[in-house]
Short mmCIF file of C-alpha atoms in Angstrom, two decimals:
data_model
loop_
_atom_site.label_atom_id
_atom_site.label_comp_id
_atom_site.label_asym_id
_atom_site.label_seq_id
_atom_site.Cartn_x
_atom_site.Cartn_y
_atom_site.Cartn_z
CA MET A 10 -144.03 69.23 -83.04
CA THR A 11 -145.75 71.58 -85.01
CA THR A 12 -145.45 71.86 -89.15
CA THR A 13 -145.26 73.85 -92.23
CA THR A 14 -145.03 73.78 -95.42
CA GLU A 15 -142.56 75.84 -97.49
CA PRO A 16 -141.62 76.17 -100.51
CA PRO A 17 -138.58 75.85 -102.76
CA ALA A 18 -136.16 79.04 -102.28
CA THR A 19 -132.83 80.20 -103.88
CA ALA A 20 -130.81 81.68 -101.91
CA ARG A 21 -128.97 85.56 -103.18
CA PRO A 22 -126.01 84.49 -104.62
CA GLU A 23 -124.48 88.02 -103.96
CA GLU A 24 -125.18 90.36 -100.78
CA GLY A 25 -124.15 94.34 -101.57
CA GLY A 26 -122.47 92.89 -104.87
CA ARG A 27 -120.09 90.74 -102.56
CA PRO A 28 -120.22 87.04 -103.43
CA VAL A 29 -121.87 85.33 -100.51
CA ARG A 30 -120.43 81.54 -99.77
CA ASP A 31 -123.77 79.10 -98.40
CA LEU A 32 -123.26 76.52 -95.73
CA ARG A 33 -124.69 73.54 -93.75
CA VAL A 34 -123.78 74.96 -90.66
CA ALA A 35 -121.47 77.90 -89.38
CA VAL A 36 -120.13 77.61 -86.06
CA ILE A 37 -118.84 80.94 -84.13
CA GLY A 38 -115.86 80.64 -82.14
CA SER A 39 -113.16 78.31 -81.66
CA GLY A 40 -112.58 76.90 -78.01
CA PHE A 41 -113.71 74.27 -76.56
CA SER A 42 -117.85 74.65 -77.66
CA GLY A 43 -116.34 75.74 -81.47
CA LEU A 44 -113.92 72.86 -81.55
CA GLY A 45 -115.69 70.17 -80.00
CA THR A 46 -118.24 71.17 -82.51
CA ALA A 47 -116.43 70.44 -86.09
CA VAL A 48 -115.38 67.26 -84.71
CA ARG A 49 -118.65 65.79 -83.88
CA LEU A 50 -120.18 67.62 -87.63
CA LEU A 51 -116.28 65.09 -90.10
CA GLN A 52 -117.17 62.56 -87.61
CA GLN A 53 -120.72 62.39 -88.61
CA GLY A 54 -120.00 62.84 -92.60
CA ILE A 55 -120.67 66.76 -92.54
CA ASP A 56 -118.26 68.83 -94.47
CA ASP A 57 -120.45 71.64 -95.29
CA PHE A 58 -118.71 73.88 -92.32
CA LEU A 59 -116.45 76.65 -91.12
CA VAL A 60 -115.34 77.69 -87.56
CA PHE A 61 -115.50 81.36 -87.95
CA GLU A 62 -113.06 82.94 -85.24
CA ARG A 63 -112.21 86.32 -84.32
CA ALA A 64 -109.12 85.69 -82.99
CA ASP A 65 -105.80 84.22 -85.68
CA GLU A 66 -106.09 80.87 -83.40
CA VAL A 67 -108.00 78.85 -82.14
CA GLY A 68 -107.77 78.44 -77.82
CA GLY A 69 -110.77 80.06 -76.94
CA THR A 70 -110.67 81.49 -73.37
CA TRP A 71 -106.95 79.84 -73.19
CA ARG A 72 -105.62 81.89 -75.96
CA ASP A 73 -107.47 85.03 -73.79
CA ASN A 74 -106.15 84.79 -70.99
CA THR A 75 -102.45 85.02 -70.38
CA TYR A 76 -101.92 86.44 -67.18
CA PRO A 77 -99.05 85.07 -64.72
CA GLY A 78 -100.68 81.60 -63.11
CA CYS A 79 -103.76 80.86 -65.25
CA ALA A 80 -104.79 76.99 -65.01
CA CYS A 81 -108.24 75.61 -64.58
CA ASP A 82 -108.62 74.57 -61.32
CA VAL A 83 -110.79 70.94 -62.89
CA MET A 84 -108.70 68.13 -62.94
CA SER A 85 -107.42 67.48 -66.96
CA HIS A 86 -108.50 64.32 -67.40
CA LEU A 87 -112.27 65.60 -66.76
CA TYR A 88 -111.38 69.29 -68.19
CA SER A 89 -110.68 67.80 -71.88
CA PHE A 90 -112.81 66.09 -74.40
CA SER A 91 -113.61 62.47 -74.52
CA PHE A 92 -112.77 61.16 -77.91
CA ALA A 93 -109.39 63.52 -77.34
CA ARG A 94 -107.32 61.57 -74.72
CA ASN A 95 -103.86 62.87 -73.58
CA PRO A 96 -101.57 60.97 -71.46
CA GLU A 97 -99.53 63.41 -71.31
CA TRP A 98 -100.87 66.22 -69.38
CA ASN A 99 -97.58 67.93 -66.99
CA SER A 100 -99.55 68.01 -63.48
CA THR A 101 -103.52 67.31 -62.22
CA PHE A 102 -104.40 70.80 -63.09
CA GLY A 103 -103.54 72.00 -66.38
CA GLY A 104 -102.46 75.42 -67.29
CA GLN A 105 -102.78 77.72 -69.12
CA GLY A 106 -100.23 77.02 -71.92
CA GLU A 107 -100.50 73.26 -71.92
CA LEU A 108 -104.78 74.35 -72.23
CA LEU A 109 -104.04 75.92 -75.01
CA ALA A 110 -101.52 73.19 -76.73
CA TYR A 111 -104.25 70.75 -76.12
CA LEU A 112 -106.72 72.85 -78.26
CA LYS A 113 -104.61 73.31 -80.70
CA ASP A 114 -103.80 69.51 -80.48
CA THR A 115 -106.63 68.85 -81.06
CA ALA A 116 -108.04 71.24 -83.98
CA GLU A 117 -104.53 69.01 -86.08
CA ARG A 118 -105.39 65.49 -84.59
CA PHE A 119 -109.22 65.80 -86.32
CA GLY A 120 -108.39 67.84 -88.99
CA VAL A 121 -110.51 71.06 -88.89
CA ARG A 122 -107.68 73.65 -89.45
CA PRO A 123 -109.26 73.35 -92.97
CA TYR A 124 -112.21 74.77 -91.66
CA LEU A 125 -111.08 77.01 -89.71
CA ARG A 126 -111.07 81.31 -91.14
CA LEU A 127 -109.26 83.24 -88.27
CA GLY A 128 -109.85 86.89 -88.56
CA HIS A 129 -113.60 86.79 -89.18
CA GLU A 130 -114.85 88.41 -86.40
CA LEU A 131 -119.03 88.06 -86.52
CA LEU A 132 -120.69 91.18 -87.05
CA ALA A 133 -123.75 90.59 -87.16
CA ALA A 134 -126.16 87.42 -88.03
CA ARG A 135 -129.60 88.01 -89.11
CA TRP A 136 -132.17 85.34 -90.13
CA ASP A 137 -134.12 85.28 -93.23
CA GLU A 138 -137.62 84.25 -93.21
CA ASP A 139 -137.86 84.20 -96.32
CA LEU A 140 -134.89 81.53 -97.60
CA ARG A 141 -135.12 79.98 -93.60
CA ARG A 142 -131.24 80.87 -93.71
CA TRP A 143 -129.40 82.67 -91.53
CA HIS A 144 -127.03 85.72 -93.12
CA ILE A 145 -123.64 85.95 -91.57
CA GLU A 146 -121.40 88.90 -92.14
CA THR A 147 -118.64 88.56 -90.80
CA SER A 148 -115.29 91.07 -90.69
CA GLN A 149 -113.45 89.11 -93.61
CA GLY A 150 -117.28 88.89 -95.91
CA ARG A 151 -120.13 86.94 -95.79
CA TYR A 152 -121.98 84.16 -95.85
CA THR A 153 -125.63 82.36 -95.21
CA ALA A 154 -125.74 79.02 -93.41
CA GLN A 155 -128.82 76.61 -92.56
CA VAL A 156 -127.53 76.24 -88.97
CA LEU A 157 -125.72 78.90 -86.71
CA VAL A 158 -123.95 76.99 -83.65
CA THR A 159 -122.77 80.10 -80.65
CA GLY A 160 -119.73 78.36 -79.24
CA THR A 161 -118.40 82.49 -77.47
CA GLY A 162 -119.19 80.68 -73.74
CA TYR A 163 -118.68 83.35 -71.18
CA LEU A 164 -116.23 83.93 -70.16
CA SER A 165 -115.10 85.47 -73.46
CA GLU A 166 -115.64 89.65 -73.29
CA PRO A 167 -114.00 91.08 -70.32
CA SER A 168 -116.25 93.92 -67.59
CA VAL A 169 -114.54 96.74 -67.08
CA PRO A 170 -116.35 97.87 -63.75
CA ASP A 171 -117.75 101.81 -63.45
CA LEU A 172 -115.60 103.04 -61.35
CA PRO A 173 -115.36 106.88 -61.23
CA GLY A 174 -112.22 108.70 -62.57
CA LEU A 175 -110.98 106.03 -63.94
CA GLU A 176 -110.42 107.50 -67.80
CA THR A 177 -108.87 109.92 -66.00
CA PHE A 178 -105.62 107.55 -64.64
CA GLN A 179 -102.69 108.27 -66.44
CA GLY A 180 -100.79 105.42 -64.96
CA THR A 181 -101.16 101.29 -66.96
CA VAL A 182 -104.69 99.91 -66.69
CA PHE A 183 -105.57 96.03 -67.79
CA HIS A 184 -107.89 93.84 -67.22
CA SER A 185 -106.23 90.16 -66.15
CA ALA A 186 -107.85 88.71 -69.81
CA ARG A 187 -106.19 90.80 -71.66
CA TRP A 188 -102.99 91.10 -69.94
CA ASP A 189 -100.44 93.66 -70.89
CA HIS A 190 -97.09 91.70 -70.69
CA GLY A 191 -95.37 95.13 -71.77
CA HIS A 192 -95.33 96.61 -69.43
CA ASP A 193 -92.40 95.50 -66.46
CA LEU A 194 -94.35 95.60 -63.05
CA THR A 195 -90.72 95.11 -60.58
CA GLY A 196 -91.11 97.72 -58.38
CA ARG A 197 -94.32 98.95 -58.95
CA ASN A 198 -96.88 100.14 -57.23
CA VAL A 199 -100.04 98.18 -58.45
CA ALA A 200 -103.52 98.74 -57.28
CA VAL A 201 -105.74 94.89 -58.03
CA ILE A 202 -109.19 95.50 -58.07
CA GLY A 203 -110.84 92.10 -57.81
CA THR A 204 -110.14 88.69 -55.12
CA GLY A 205 -112.00 86.14 -58.23
CA ALA A 206 -110.20 83.67 -60.10
CA SER A 207 -108.31 84.94 -61.68
CA ALA A 208 -106.55 87.20 -58.89
CA ILE A 209 -105.92 84.40 -57.13
CA GLN A 210 -103.37 83.33 -59.09
CA PHE A 211 -101.35 85.96 -61.23
CA VAL A 212 -101.56 87.84 -57.42
CA PRO A 213 -99.70 84.76 -56.05
CA LYS A 214 -97.58 85.36 -59.04
CA ILE A 215 -96.69 89.23 -59.13
CA GLN A 216 -96.50 89.69 -55.38
CA PRO A 217 -92.55 89.53 -54.78
CA ARG A 218 -91.91 91.48 -58.00
CA VAL A 219 -93.79 94.64 -57.46
CA GLY A 220 -92.87 97.70 -54.96
CA ARG A 221 -96.01 98.00 -53.68
CA LEU A 222 -99.43 95.75 -54.03
CA ASP A 223 -102.76 97.13 -52.95
CA LEU A 224 -105.66 94.51 -52.94
CA TYR A 225 -109.27 95.87 -53.24
CA GLN A 226 -111.61 93.47 -52.16
CA ARG A 227 -114.87 93.65 -52.24
CA THR A 228 -115.94 90.40 -49.80
CA PRO A 229 -113.28 87.58 -49.87
CA PRO A 230 -113.92 84.17 -51.13
CA TRP A 231 -114.10 80.75 -49.58
CA VAL A 232 -110.66 79.34 -51.20
CA GLY A 233 -109.66 76.01 -50.23
CA PRO A 234 -106.60 73.93 -51.38
CA LYS A 235 -105.57 73.16 -54.73
CA ASN A 236 -104.25 69.05 -54.69
CA ASP A 237 -102.03 69.98 -58.10
CA LYS A 238 -99.27 67.38 -58.25
CA PRO A 239 -97.04 66.29 -61.31
CA THR A 240 -97.26 63.55 -63.25
CA SER A 241 -95.19 60.33 -62.17
CA ALA A 242 -93.00 58.39 -64.81
CA ARG A 243 -95.72 55.37 -63.24
CA GLN A 244 -98.13 57.58 -64.15
CA ARG A 245 -97.65 58.05 -67.46
CA TRP A 246 -96.88 54.85 -68.74
CA MET A 247 -99.90 54.05 -66.92
CA LEU A 248 -101.70 56.84 -69.81
CA ARG A 249 -99.78 55.55 -72.33
CA HIS A 250 -99.90 51.85 -72.37
CA LEU A 251 -103.18 50.59 -70.47
CA PRO A 252 -106.20 50.54 -72.11
CA GLY A 253 -109.02 52.33 -69.86
CA TYR A 254 -106.93 53.74 -67.71
CA GLN A 255 -107.02 57.28 -68.76
CA SER A 256 -111.44 56.91 -68.70
CA LEU A 257 -111.36 55.04 -65.19
CA ARG A 258 -109.24 58.24 -64.20
CA ARG A 259 -112.10 60.83 -65.65
CA ASN A 260 -115.31 58.67 -64.86
CA PHE A 261 -114.14 58.80 -61.32
CA ASN A 262 -113.44 62.15 -60.99
CA ARG A 263 -116.68 62.84 -63.11
CA HIS A 264 -118.57 60.94 -60.71
CA GLY A 265 -117.56 62.32 -57.54
CA ARG A 266 -118.01 65.71 -58.12
CA GLU A 267 -121.93 64.39 -58.66
CA VAL A 268 -121.16 64.04 -54.51
CA LEU A 269 -120.50 67.60 -54.52
CA ALA A 270 -123.85 69.29 -56.58
CA PHE A 271 -125.65 67.21 -54.18
CA VAL A 272 -124.07 69.23 -51.53
CA LEU A 273 -124.23 72.91 -52.93
CA SER A 274 -127.96 72.39 -53.55
CA ARG A 275 -128.28 71.61 -50.07
CA PRO A 276 -127.54 75.03 -48.33
CA LYS A 277 -127.29 73.10 -44.76
CA LEU A 278 -124.64 70.41 -45.87
CA ALA A 279 -122.78 73.57 -48.07
CA ALA A 280 -121.96 74.95 -44.89
CA LYS A 281 -121.04 71.72 -42.95
CA MET A 282 -118.76 71.56 -46.11
CA GLN A 283 -117.33 75.01 -45.56
CA LYS A 284 -115.08 73.50 -42.76
CA MET A 285 -112.54 72.45 -45.51
CA ALA A 286 -112.26 76.05 -46.21
CA SER A 287 -111.77 77.24 -42.92
CA ASP A 288 -109.28 75.18 -42.42
CA HIS A 289 -107.71 75.62 -45.20
CA LEU A 290 -108.11 79.13 -44.25
CA ARG A 291 -107.12 79.07 -40.32
CA LYS A 292 -103.84 77.44 -40.94
CA SER A 293 -102.54 79.61 -43.64
CA VAL A 294 -103.78 82.79 -41.86
CA ALA A 295 -102.99 83.10 -38.06
CA ASP A 296 -103.66 86.89 -37.73
CA THR A 297 -107.32 86.26 -36.34
CA ALA A 298 -108.10 90.35 -37.08
CA LEU A 299 -106.52 89.43 -40.49
CA ARG A 300 -108.37 86.20 -41.09
CA ALA A 301 -111.02 87.98 -39.53
CA ARG A 302 -111.48 90.11 -43.02
CA LEU A 303 -110.53 87.28 -45.16
CA THR A 304 -113.79 85.00 -43.87
CA PRO A 305 -116.59 85.64 -46.53
CA ASP A 306 -120.48 85.81 -45.24
CA PHE A 307 -121.84 83.79 -47.28
CA VAL A 308 -122.62 80.30 -47.14
CA LEU A 309 -119.38 78.55 -49.59
CA GLY A 310 -120.44 77.98 -53.11
CA CYS A 311 -122.86 80.65 -53.21
CA LYS A 312 -119.67 82.06 -55.59
CA ARG A 313 -117.55 80.66 -56.84
CA LEU A 314 -115.27 78.22 -54.86
CA LEU A 315 -111.62 78.73 -55.47
CA PHE A 316 -108.93 76.78 -54.62
CA SER A 317 -105.15 77.94 -54.08
CA ASN A 318 -101.89 77.18 -51.55
CA THR A 319 -100.43 80.50 -52.83
CA TRP A 320 -103.04 82.78 -52.21
CA TYR A 321 -102.81 82.82 -48.13
CA PRO A 322 -99.26 82.91 -48.42
CA ALA A 323 -99.45 85.91 -50.94
CA ILE A 324 -101.40 88.17 -48.85
CA GLN A 325 -99.89 88.64 -46.52
CA GLN A 326 -96.62 89.64 -47.58
CA PRO A 327 -95.12 93.04 -46.03
CA ASN A 328 -95.93 94.88 -49.56
CA VAL A 329 -99.42 93.97 -49.61
CA ASP A 330 -102.25 95.80 -48.49
CA ILE A 331 -105.82 94.46 -48.78
CA VAL A 332 -108.27 97.29 -48.92
CA SER A 333 -111.57 96.42 -47.89
CA ASP A 334 -113.31 100.25 -48.35
CA ALA A 335 -114.85 100.90 -51.34
CA ILE A 336 -113.38 103.30 -54.07
CA THR A 337 -115.10 106.70 -54.25
CA ALA A 338 -112.08 108.59 -56.76
CA ILE A 339 -110.14 107.61 -59.18
CA GLY A 340 -107.42 110.68 -60.06
CA PRO A 341 -104.48 110.43 -62.55
CA THR A 342 -102.12 108.36 -59.88
CA SER A 343 -104.23 108.01 -56.95
CA LEU A 344 -106.77 106.06 -55.21
CA THR A 345 -109.54 107.09 -53.16
CA THR A 346 -111.42 104.87 -50.89
CA ALA A 347 -114.35 105.65 -48.53
CA ASP A 348 -112.51 106.49 -45.27
CA GLY A 349 -110.70 109.22 -46.82
CA THR A 350 -107.60 107.16 -47.57
CA VAL A 351 -105.66 107.90 -50.97
CA ARG A 352 -102.89 105.69 -52.34
CA GLU A 353 -100.58 106.45 -55.15
CA VAL A 354 -100.34 103.61 -57.66
CA ASP A 355 -98.54 103.52 -61.05
CA THR A 356 -100.74 100.71 -62.45
CA ILE A 357 -103.90 98.95 -62.44
CA ILE A 358 -105.05 95.92 -62.90
CA LEU A 359 -108.72 94.51 -62.91
CA GLY A 360 -109.44 91.03 -62.26
CA THR A 361 -113.13 91.81 -62.62
CA GLY A 362 -114.94 89.22 -64.19
CA PHE A 363 -116.56 88.93 -67.31
CA HIS A 364 -120.06 89.54 -69.58
CA ALA A 365 -121.71 86.32 -68.09
CA THR A 366 -125.36 87.10 -68.44
CA ASP A 367 -125.27 90.26 -70.63
CA ARG A 368 -123.42 88.25 -73.22
CA PRO A 369 -122.21 90.41 -76.12
CA VAL A 370 -122.63 88.29 -78.77
CA ALA A 371 -126.79 89.12 -78.64
CA ARG A 372 -126.38 92.42 -79.21
CA ARG A 373 -125.03 90.70 -82.91
CA VAL A 374 -127.48 87.61 -83.52
CA PHE A 375 -130.97 88.64 -85.06
CA GLY A 376 -134.26 86.12 -84.82
CA ARG A 377 -137.01 86.22 -86.48
CA GLY A 378 -138.82 89.85 -87.27
CA GLY A 379 -134.83 91.27 -86.76
CA ALA A 380 -135.67 91.17 -82.79
CA SER A 381 -132.26 90.71 -81.40
CA LEU A 382 -131.54 87.89 -78.85
CA ARG A 383 -130.74 91.45 -76.26
CA GLU A 384 -134.08 92.35 -76.87
CA ALA A 385 -135.52 88.50 -76.28
CA TRP A 386 -133.88 88.50 -73.82
CA LYS A 387 -134.26 92.18 -71.89
CA ASP A 388 -135.78 90.62 -68.69
CA GLY A 389 -133.10 87.61 -68.62
CA MET A 390 -131.98 84.92 -70.39
CA SER A 391 -133.39 81.88 -71.30
CA ALA A 392 -132.92 79.54 -73.16
CA HIS A 393 -134.53 75.73 -74.42
CA ARG A 394 -132.38 73.03 -72.79
CA GLY A 395 -129.49 75.88 -72.38
CA THR A 396 -129.12 76.05 -76.02
CA THR A 397 -132.09 76.85 -78.18
CA VAL A 398 -134.06 80.27 -77.55
CA ALA A 399 -137.83 80.60 -79.72
CA GLY A 400 -138.06 83.49 -82.14
CA PHE A 401 -134.58 82.39 -83.81
CA PRO A 402 -134.19 79.08 -85.40
CA ASN A 403 -131.47 77.00 -86.52
CA LEU A 404 -129.97 78.95 -83.75
CA PHE A 405 -128.15 76.38 -81.25
CA MET A 406 -126.30 78.25 -78.68
CA LEU A 407 -123.30 76.20 -76.31
CA LEU A 408 -122.85 76.93 -73.06
CA GLY A 409 -126.23 78.76 -73.50
CA PRO A 410 -128.59 79.48 -70.52
CA ASN A 411 -127.93 78.17 -67.46
CA THR A 412 -125.66 76.22 -68.53
CA THR A 413 -122.10 76.47 -65.95
CA LEU A 414 -121.18 74.76 -63.26
CA GLY A 415 -120.56 74.93 -59.94
CA HIS A 416 -119.20 71.92 -59.45
CA SER A 417 -117.56 69.82 -61.91
CA SER A 418 -116.30 70.41 -65.60
CA GLN A 419 -117.82 72.75 -68.28
CA VAL A 420 -116.93 70.37 -71.27
CA VAL A 421 -118.82 67.81 -69.97
CA MET A 422 -122.13 70.29 -70.69
CA ILE A 423 -120.64 70.60 -74.03
CA GLU A 424 -120.35 68.02 -75.09
CA ALA A 425 -123.95 67.25 -73.39
CA GLN A 426 -124.57 69.91 -75.56
CA ILE A 427 -123.32 69.51 -78.72
CA ALA A 428 -124.12 65.26 -79.13
CA TYR A 429 -127.89 67.64 -79.24
CA VAL A 430 -126.75 69.34 -81.81
CA MET A 431 -126.02 66.98 -83.99
CA ASP A 432 -129.36 64.76 -83.07
CA ALA A 433 -130.94 68.29 -84.51
CA LEU A 434 -129.49 68.06 -87.66
CA LYS A 435 -129.98 64.40 -87.95
CA ALA A 436 -133.79 65.03 -87.18
CA MET A 437 -133.98 68.01 -89.73
CA ASP A 438 -132.22 65.38 -92.59
CA LYS A 439 -134.50 62.73 -91.68
CA ARG A 440 -137.37 64.66 -92.07
CA ARG A 441 -135.98 66.85 -95.09
CA LEU A 442 -136.35 70.20 -92.44
CA ALA A 443 -135.83 73.16 -93.21
CA SER A 444 -135.75 74.79 -89.72
CA VAL A 445 -136.85 74.26 -85.83
CA GLU A 446 -137.90 76.68 -83.54
CA VAL A 447 -138.58 75.62 -79.58
CA ARG A 448 -141.80 76.48 -79.16
CA PRO A 449 -142.23 79.68 -76.54
CA GLN A 450 -144.29 77.29 -74.10
CA ALA A 451 -141.74 74.61 -74.01
CA GLN A 452 -139.34 76.92 -73.29
CA GLN A 453 -141.22 78.10 -70.68
CA ASP A 454 -141.96 74.92 -69.09
CA TYR A 455 -138.39 73.76 -68.83
CA ASN A 456 -137.14 77.23 -67.09
CA THR A 457 -139.95 76.94 -65.19
CA ALA A 458 -138.40 73.42 -63.80
CA LEU A 459 -135.32 74.69 -63.54
CA ALA A 460 -136.59 77.70 -61.80
CA ALA A 461 -138.04 75.03 -59.42
CA LYS A 462 -134.51 73.06 -58.72
CA LEU A 463 -132.45 76.58 -58.27
CA ASP A 464 -134.96 77.63 -55.33
CA GLY A 465 -133.16 76.54 -52.18
CA THR A 466 -129.79 75.88 -53.51
CA VAL A 467 -126.28 77.77 -52.20
CA TRP A 468 -126.48 79.38 -55.92
CA ASN A 469 -129.94 81.37 -54.96
CA ALA A 470 -130.02 81.29 -51.11
CA GLY A 471 -126.61 81.26 -49.71
CA ASP A 472 -126.93 84.87 -48.96
CA CYS A 473 -124.08 86.66 -51.68
CA LYS A 474 -124.40 88.41 -54.86
CA SER A 475 -122.29 86.32 -57.10
CA TRP A 476 -121.55 86.70 -61.18
CA TYR A 477 -124.56 84.01 -61.57
CA ILE A 478 -127.66 86.20 -60.76
CA ASP A 479 -128.58 88.95 -63.34
CA ALA A 480 -129.43 92.50 -63.29
CA GLY A 481 -133.16 91.48 -62.99
CA GLY A 482 -131.66 89.36 -59.81
CA ARG A 483 -132.42 85.95 -61.08
CA ASN A 484 -130.02 82.85 -61.33
CA SER A 485 -129.94 82.87 -65.97
CA SER A 486 -126.35 80.53 -65.25
CA ILE A 487 -126.31 77.73 -63.49
CA TRP A 488 -127.10 74.18 -64.05
CA PRO A 489 -128.28 73.53 -60.67
CA THR A 490 -127.74 69.73 -60.07
CA TYR A 491 -125.94 66.57 -61.64
CA THR A 492 -123.84 66.83 -65.11
CA TRP A 493 -125.70 63.60 -66.31
CA ARG A 494 -129.13 64.95 -65.88
CA PHE A 495 -128.31 67.42 -68.02
CA ARG A 496 -126.17 64.71 -70.60
CA ARG A 497 -129.41 62.35 -70.09
CA GLN A 498 -132.09 64.97 -71.33
CA THR A 499 -129.68 66.37 -74.35
CA ARG A 500 -128.29 63.00 -75.45
CA ARG A 501 -132.09 62.98 -78.03
CA PHE A 502 -133.05 66.03 -79.79
CA ASP A 503 -136.76 66.48 -78.73
CA LEU A 504 -138.66 67.60 -81.74
CA GLU A 505 -141.85 67.25 -80.07
CA SER A 506 -140.82 70.50 -78.14
CA TYR A 507 -140.13 72.85 -81.79
CA GLN A 508 -142.12 74.01 -84.37
CA VAL A 509 -140.58 72.96 -88.27
CA ALA A 510 -140.51 74.11 -91.64
CA THR A 511 -140.54 71.76 -94.46
CA LEU A 512 -139.57 72.49 -98.25
CA THR A 513 -141.17 70.88 -101.31
CA GLY A 514 -139.77 70.61 -104.15
CA ALA A 515 -135.82 70.35 -102.83
CA ASP A 516 -134.42 68.88 -99.62
CA ARG A 517 -132.17 72.10 -99.33
CA LEU A 518 -132.09 75.38 -100.14
CA THR A 519 -129.88 75.61 -103.53
CA ALA A 520 -127.59 78.92 -103.10
CA ALA A 521 -124.49 80.11 -104.20
CA ARG A 522 -121.16 78.12 -103.56
CA THR A 523 -118.85 80.36 -104.10
CA ALA A 524 -115.62 80.31 -102.08
CA ALA A 525 -114.98 82.36 -98.77
#
């Protein structure tokens, strides 16, 4: 730990003639990350914070993704907060509407609503080295905060591929994450581009309604059966009335999924586990030629393993054509592929994922010296413990670099990072610190060790091109081992890895307290 002493400072009461409200903590986003942070802040006795959300409601990815069939593929008891248990799940895996309702209920149940600022999009956040404060500009006003927590995740900004001629298409085009519910698909000739996690859910739902469905498949995914069962009356009674039963179900699933982490970190074992998915494909698709086209050429787990009982039946229907040739041109009413085939369509649905390794929020956060997070990440995303970045004091990123899981629930990782943030705030209070900033060497050492763990895993050596890998060929997404290891390393804020600044004469920066 490196310490410097800063003189007392006063935040500017106005910026550009507009009043500024000063906060202890500013939280960006109101999905699982943002709401979880807000709840823990209140439980820790900190109420000097606000949660800024660009939309008109909480929910994050479960608010934005409303496509038909949208659901989670992690057991609901695990894909939920440990501190906000829900005995009312309708089935094993929560659907979009049910998960959104859960997040809304969490905001109400834990008193987060008064701290929400809906319709406040983050435009820019700039670190003020003199005041040791973040200056935050939103679409509805300016604020300052000692600590900035981003909870924007990696599934917030849809990725639209650079397809030749897409802008000339005269029909309807939309991304699955921005589903156009006003566009009736009945009898339409539809092109679906992409066969990832979203497509395998919405394609079975729209296939019976459309006239023809052309499914553009770059590489087929590994798909396993989805063991989704409705909650029985007996189970619901036990969840409601037996203390500890829901915790038992949650922990059993969490520990069971750690076995999957062991397998996926070893490609040879993953190849053996592949039999489960290949058996599902064999049982679902009788046509050997079609089965060959649907068989991935990479080891299971290299790309995200998907689960569905309806995908294979849907794409074998007479009105579905699976297209493996690359799209070479899009015209006003058609798509042309490399083999020269022209297919007339009136609707294009993009199931092409998200900006996971080039996150748009990085263009809006500016650290010491005015450098943006995007500039700091010009060689790829990197952070200490997936949460803090050298050059960006008092910035904590939830679901930051290398916190994505290929085997378990992201909520487990989110809660671990929130615990790290809460302990950091305690350390800052105890030592009267104005700022904490991870030392570059500590960040580098952490990522060197992380790279060693990734080396040889299925995520790096599984012979595929996945969204886990950034433009430079580095895996800046995956956490390559057990979740308990991440929880252990984030349980305590490692102050020794940080350079800090203290204040004299005041335990906080004095600031104008103006209502937002």
